[in-house]
Coordinates of C-alpha atoms in Angstrom, one line a residue:
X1 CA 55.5 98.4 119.7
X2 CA 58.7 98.0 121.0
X3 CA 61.1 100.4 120.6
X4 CA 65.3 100.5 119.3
X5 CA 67.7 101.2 121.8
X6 CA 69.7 104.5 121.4
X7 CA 72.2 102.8 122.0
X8 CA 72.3 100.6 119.0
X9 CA 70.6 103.3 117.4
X10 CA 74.2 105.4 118.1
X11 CA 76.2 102.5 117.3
X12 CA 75.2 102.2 113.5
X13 CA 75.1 106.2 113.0
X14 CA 79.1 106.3 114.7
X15 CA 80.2 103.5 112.2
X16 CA 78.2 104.5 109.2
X17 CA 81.7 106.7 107.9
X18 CA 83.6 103.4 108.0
X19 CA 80.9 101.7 105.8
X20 CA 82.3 103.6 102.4
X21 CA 85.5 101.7 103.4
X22 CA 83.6 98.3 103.3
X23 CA 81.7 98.4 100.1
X24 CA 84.8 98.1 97.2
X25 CA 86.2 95.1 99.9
X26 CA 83.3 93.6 99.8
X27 CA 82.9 93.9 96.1
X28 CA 86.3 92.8 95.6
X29 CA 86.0 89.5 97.8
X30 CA 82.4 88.5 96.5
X31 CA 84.0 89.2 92.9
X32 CA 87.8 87.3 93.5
X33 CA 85.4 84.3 94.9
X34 CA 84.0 83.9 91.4
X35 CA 87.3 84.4 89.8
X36 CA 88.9 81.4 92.0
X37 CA 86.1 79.0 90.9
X38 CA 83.9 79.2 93.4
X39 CA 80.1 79.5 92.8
X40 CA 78.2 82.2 93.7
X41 CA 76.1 80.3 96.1
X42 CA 79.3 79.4 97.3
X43 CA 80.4 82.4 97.8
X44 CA 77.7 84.0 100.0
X45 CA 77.9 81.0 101.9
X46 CA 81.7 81.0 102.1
X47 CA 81.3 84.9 103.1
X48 CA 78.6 84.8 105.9
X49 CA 80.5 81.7 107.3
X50 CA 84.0 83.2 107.7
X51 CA 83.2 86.9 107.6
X52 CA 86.9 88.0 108.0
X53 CA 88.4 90.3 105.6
X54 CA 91.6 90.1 104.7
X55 CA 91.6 86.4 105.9
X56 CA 88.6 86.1 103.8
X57 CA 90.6 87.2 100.8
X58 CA 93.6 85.3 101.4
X59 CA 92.0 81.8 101.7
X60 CA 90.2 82.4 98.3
X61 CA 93.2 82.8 97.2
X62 CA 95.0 79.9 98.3
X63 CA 91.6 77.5 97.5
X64 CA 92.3 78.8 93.9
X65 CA 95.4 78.2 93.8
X66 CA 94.6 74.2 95.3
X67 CA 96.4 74.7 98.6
X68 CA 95.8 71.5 101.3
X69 CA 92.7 72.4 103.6
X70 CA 94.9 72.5 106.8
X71 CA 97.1 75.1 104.7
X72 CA 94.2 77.3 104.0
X73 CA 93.0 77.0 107.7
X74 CA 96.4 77.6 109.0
X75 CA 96.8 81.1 107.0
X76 CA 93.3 82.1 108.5
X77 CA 93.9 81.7 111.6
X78 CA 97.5 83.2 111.6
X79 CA 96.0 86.1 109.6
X80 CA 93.1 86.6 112.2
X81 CA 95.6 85.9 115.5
X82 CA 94.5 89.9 116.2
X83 CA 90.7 88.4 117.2
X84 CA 92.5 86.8 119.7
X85 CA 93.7 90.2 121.1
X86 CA 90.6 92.1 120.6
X87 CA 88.6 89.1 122.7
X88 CA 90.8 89.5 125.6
X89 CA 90.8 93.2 125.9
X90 CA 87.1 93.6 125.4
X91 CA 86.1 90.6 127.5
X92 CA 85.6 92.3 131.1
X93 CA 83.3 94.8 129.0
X94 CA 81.5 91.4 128.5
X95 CA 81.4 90.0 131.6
X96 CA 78.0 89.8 132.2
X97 CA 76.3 88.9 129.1
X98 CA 74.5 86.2 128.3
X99 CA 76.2 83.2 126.6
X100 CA 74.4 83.3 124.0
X101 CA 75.0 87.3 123.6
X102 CA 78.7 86.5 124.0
X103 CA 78.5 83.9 121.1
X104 CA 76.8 86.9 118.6
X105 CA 79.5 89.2 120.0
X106 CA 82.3 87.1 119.5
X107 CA 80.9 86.0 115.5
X108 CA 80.4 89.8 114.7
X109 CA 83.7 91.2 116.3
X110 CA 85.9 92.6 113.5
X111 CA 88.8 96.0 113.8
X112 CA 85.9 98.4 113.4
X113 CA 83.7 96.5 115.8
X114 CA 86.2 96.3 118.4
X115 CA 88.0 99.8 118.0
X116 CA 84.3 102.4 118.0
X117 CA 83.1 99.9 120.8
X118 CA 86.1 100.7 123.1
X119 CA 86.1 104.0 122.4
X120 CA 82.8 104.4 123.5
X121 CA 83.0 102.3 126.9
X122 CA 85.9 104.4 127.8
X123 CA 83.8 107.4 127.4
X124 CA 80.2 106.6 129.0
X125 CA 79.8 104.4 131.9
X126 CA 76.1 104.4 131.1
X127 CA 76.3 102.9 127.3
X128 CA 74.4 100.0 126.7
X129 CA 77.4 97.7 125.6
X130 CA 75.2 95.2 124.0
X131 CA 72.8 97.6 121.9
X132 CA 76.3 99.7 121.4
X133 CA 77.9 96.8 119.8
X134 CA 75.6 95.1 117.5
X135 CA 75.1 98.5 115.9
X136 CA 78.4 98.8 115.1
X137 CA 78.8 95.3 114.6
X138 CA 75.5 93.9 112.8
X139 CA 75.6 97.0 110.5
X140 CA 79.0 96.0 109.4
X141 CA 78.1 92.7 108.8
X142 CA 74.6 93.2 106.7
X143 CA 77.2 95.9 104.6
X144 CA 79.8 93.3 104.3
X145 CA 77.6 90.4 102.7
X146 CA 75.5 92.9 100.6
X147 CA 79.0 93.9 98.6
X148 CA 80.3 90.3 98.8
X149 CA 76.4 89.3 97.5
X150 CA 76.8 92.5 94.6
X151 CA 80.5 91.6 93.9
X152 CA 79.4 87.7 93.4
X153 CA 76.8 88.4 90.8
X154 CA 79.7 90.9 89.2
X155 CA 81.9 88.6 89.2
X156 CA 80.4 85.9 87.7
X157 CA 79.2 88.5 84.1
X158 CA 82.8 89.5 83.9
X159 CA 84.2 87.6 80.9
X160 CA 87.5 85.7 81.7
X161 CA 89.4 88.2 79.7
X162 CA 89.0 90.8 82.5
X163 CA 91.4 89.1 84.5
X164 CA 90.4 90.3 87.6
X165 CA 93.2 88.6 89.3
X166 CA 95.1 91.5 90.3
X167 CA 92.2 92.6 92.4
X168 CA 92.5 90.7 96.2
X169 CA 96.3 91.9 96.0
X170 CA 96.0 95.6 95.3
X171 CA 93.4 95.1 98.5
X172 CA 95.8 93.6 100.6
X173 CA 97.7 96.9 99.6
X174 CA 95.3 99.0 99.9
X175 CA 95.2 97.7 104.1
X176 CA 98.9 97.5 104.4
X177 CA 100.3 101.0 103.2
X178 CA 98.0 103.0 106.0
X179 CA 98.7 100.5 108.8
X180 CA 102.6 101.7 107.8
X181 CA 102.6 103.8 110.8
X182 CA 106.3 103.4 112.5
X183 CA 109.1 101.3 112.1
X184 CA 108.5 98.6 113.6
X185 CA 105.1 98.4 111.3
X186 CA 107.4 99.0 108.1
X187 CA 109.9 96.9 109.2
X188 CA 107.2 94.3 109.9
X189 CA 105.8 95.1 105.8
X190 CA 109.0 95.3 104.3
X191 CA 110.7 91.8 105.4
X192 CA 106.9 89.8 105.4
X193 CA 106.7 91.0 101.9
X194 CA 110.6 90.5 101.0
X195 CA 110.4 86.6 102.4
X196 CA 106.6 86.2 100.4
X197 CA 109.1 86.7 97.3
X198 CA 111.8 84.8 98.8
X199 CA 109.5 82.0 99.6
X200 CA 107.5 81.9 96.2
X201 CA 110.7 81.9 94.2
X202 CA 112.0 79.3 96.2
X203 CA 109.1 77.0 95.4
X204 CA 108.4 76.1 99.0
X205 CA 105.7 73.6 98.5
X206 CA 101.7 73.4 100.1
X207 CA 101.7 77.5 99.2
X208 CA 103.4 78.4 103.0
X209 CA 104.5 81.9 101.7
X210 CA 101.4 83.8 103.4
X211 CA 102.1 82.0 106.9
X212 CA 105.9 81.7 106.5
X213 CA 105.7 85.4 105.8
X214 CA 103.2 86.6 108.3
X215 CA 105.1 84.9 111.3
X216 CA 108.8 86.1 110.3
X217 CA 107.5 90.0 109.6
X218 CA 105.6 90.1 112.5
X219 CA 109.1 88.8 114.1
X220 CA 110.9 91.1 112.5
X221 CA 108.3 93.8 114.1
X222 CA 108.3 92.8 117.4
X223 CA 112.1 92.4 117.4
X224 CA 112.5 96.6 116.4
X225 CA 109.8 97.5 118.9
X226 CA 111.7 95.5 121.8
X227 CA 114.8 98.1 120.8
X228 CA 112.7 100.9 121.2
X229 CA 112.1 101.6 117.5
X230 CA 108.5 103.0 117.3
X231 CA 109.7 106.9 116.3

C-alpha cells in the first residue's frame, strides 16, 4: 500500500490555520455567483476553472453587471498580475519538475500556496518541494470549491429580498484593510479607491473603474515607495 509523503503530509497540517480564512470567501463567492445570475452548475464550474479569489469575485461582479468579455478578462488578469510575481520567484525551486508537475503547480499557486511554500524551502534543503506544495496547495483548493459548492446551493434558497449584494464588497474589504501595512500600501488603497468613485461617477463606459483604478493606485504606490516612503 503505498504510503503519503510527510512532506505533503506537513504541507496540509502547516496551512490548515489559513483554511478558517477560506471558508466565509468561499461562501461568499459561491453565494454572489447566484446572486449575479449565474447558475449553480455554473458556478462550480466558473469556480474550479478560474480559482482566483479576489479576481474570482470581481469578474462576477462585472458579468452581473453585463461588462464586455475582454473587460471582464482584462480586470482578471490585472487583478491577478501578483501570479506573475509569485511564478518567477518560486520558479528555480521548480526547476526540475516535470512539465506536467509544473502545469499542476502553476493551476494551484495562490498567496497562501506561494508564501508557506517559500517559507519552508528557505528553511529545509531536504523538503520534498513537490509533496510540500500540493499539501499546501491541493488542500486549499478542495477547501476553496467546497465553500464556493456550500455558498452556491445558499445562494440560490436565499429569497431576492436578502439582497446579498453588499456581500463581494465588504470581502474586498475585508482583504484590503490588513494588507494596509505602510504608506505606500495606504496610499496605494486610498487613491485606487478615490478614482473607483471618481470613475463610476464619471460614467466611464465598458465598467473600466476596477482596472482604471487598480493601475493608477498601484502607481500611486510605487511612486511613494520610490521616495522612500515605506515607514
Amino acid at each position: 500500500m503505498p504510503t503519503v509523503p510527510p512532506d505533503l503530509l506537513d504541507g496540509v497540517r502547516d496551512v490548515m490555520p489559513l483554511h478558517l480564512g477560506i471558508v466565509p470567501f468561499g461562501l461568499v463567492a459561491g453565494v454572489a455567483a447566484v446572486e449575479q445570475g449565474l447558475s449553480i452548475l455554473h458556478a462550480i464550474g466558473f469556480s474550479t476553472i478560474v480559482f482566483a479569489g479576489a479576481s474570482q469575485l470581481a469578474m462576477i461582479e462585472l458579468l452581473g453587471a453585463d461588462a464586455p468579455l475582454a473587460i471582464v478578462v482584462g480586470t482578471a488578469v490585472v487583478v491577478n498580475l501578483r501570479m506573475l510575481m509569485y511564478s518567477a520567484s518560486i520558479a528555480p525551486y521548480f526547476r526540475d519538475f516535470a512539465a506536467q508537475s509544473k502545469t499542476v503547480a502553476s493551476y494551484l499557486l495562490t498567496d497562501q500556496a506561494y508564501a508557506l511554500s517559500l517559507a519552508r524551502y528557505g528553511e529545509d534543503g531536504q523538503t520534498d518541494r513537490f509533496a510540500y506544495y500540493i499539501g499546501v496547495a491541493a488542500s486549499l483548493w478542495v477547501v476553496w470549491q467546497l465553500s464556493t459548492i456550500a455558498g452556491a446551493f445558499l445562494g440560490a434558497g436565499l429569497p431576492p429580498e436578502w439582497g446579498f449584494e453588499f456581500a463581494a464588497p465588504l470581502v474586498f474589504l475585508a482583504l484590503l484593510v490588513p494588507a494596509l501595512k505602510d504608506r505606500a500600501s495606504a496610499t496605494s488603497g486610498l487613491v485606487g479607491g478615490l478614482v473607483a468613485v471618481a470613475v463610476v461617477a464619471a460614467g466611464i463606459p465598458f465598467h473600466l473603474d476596477i482596472i482604471v483604478a487598480a493601475v493608477v493606485g498601484v502607481g500611486a504606490g510605487l511612486a511613494v515607495e520610490s521616495l522612500g516612503g515605506d515607514a
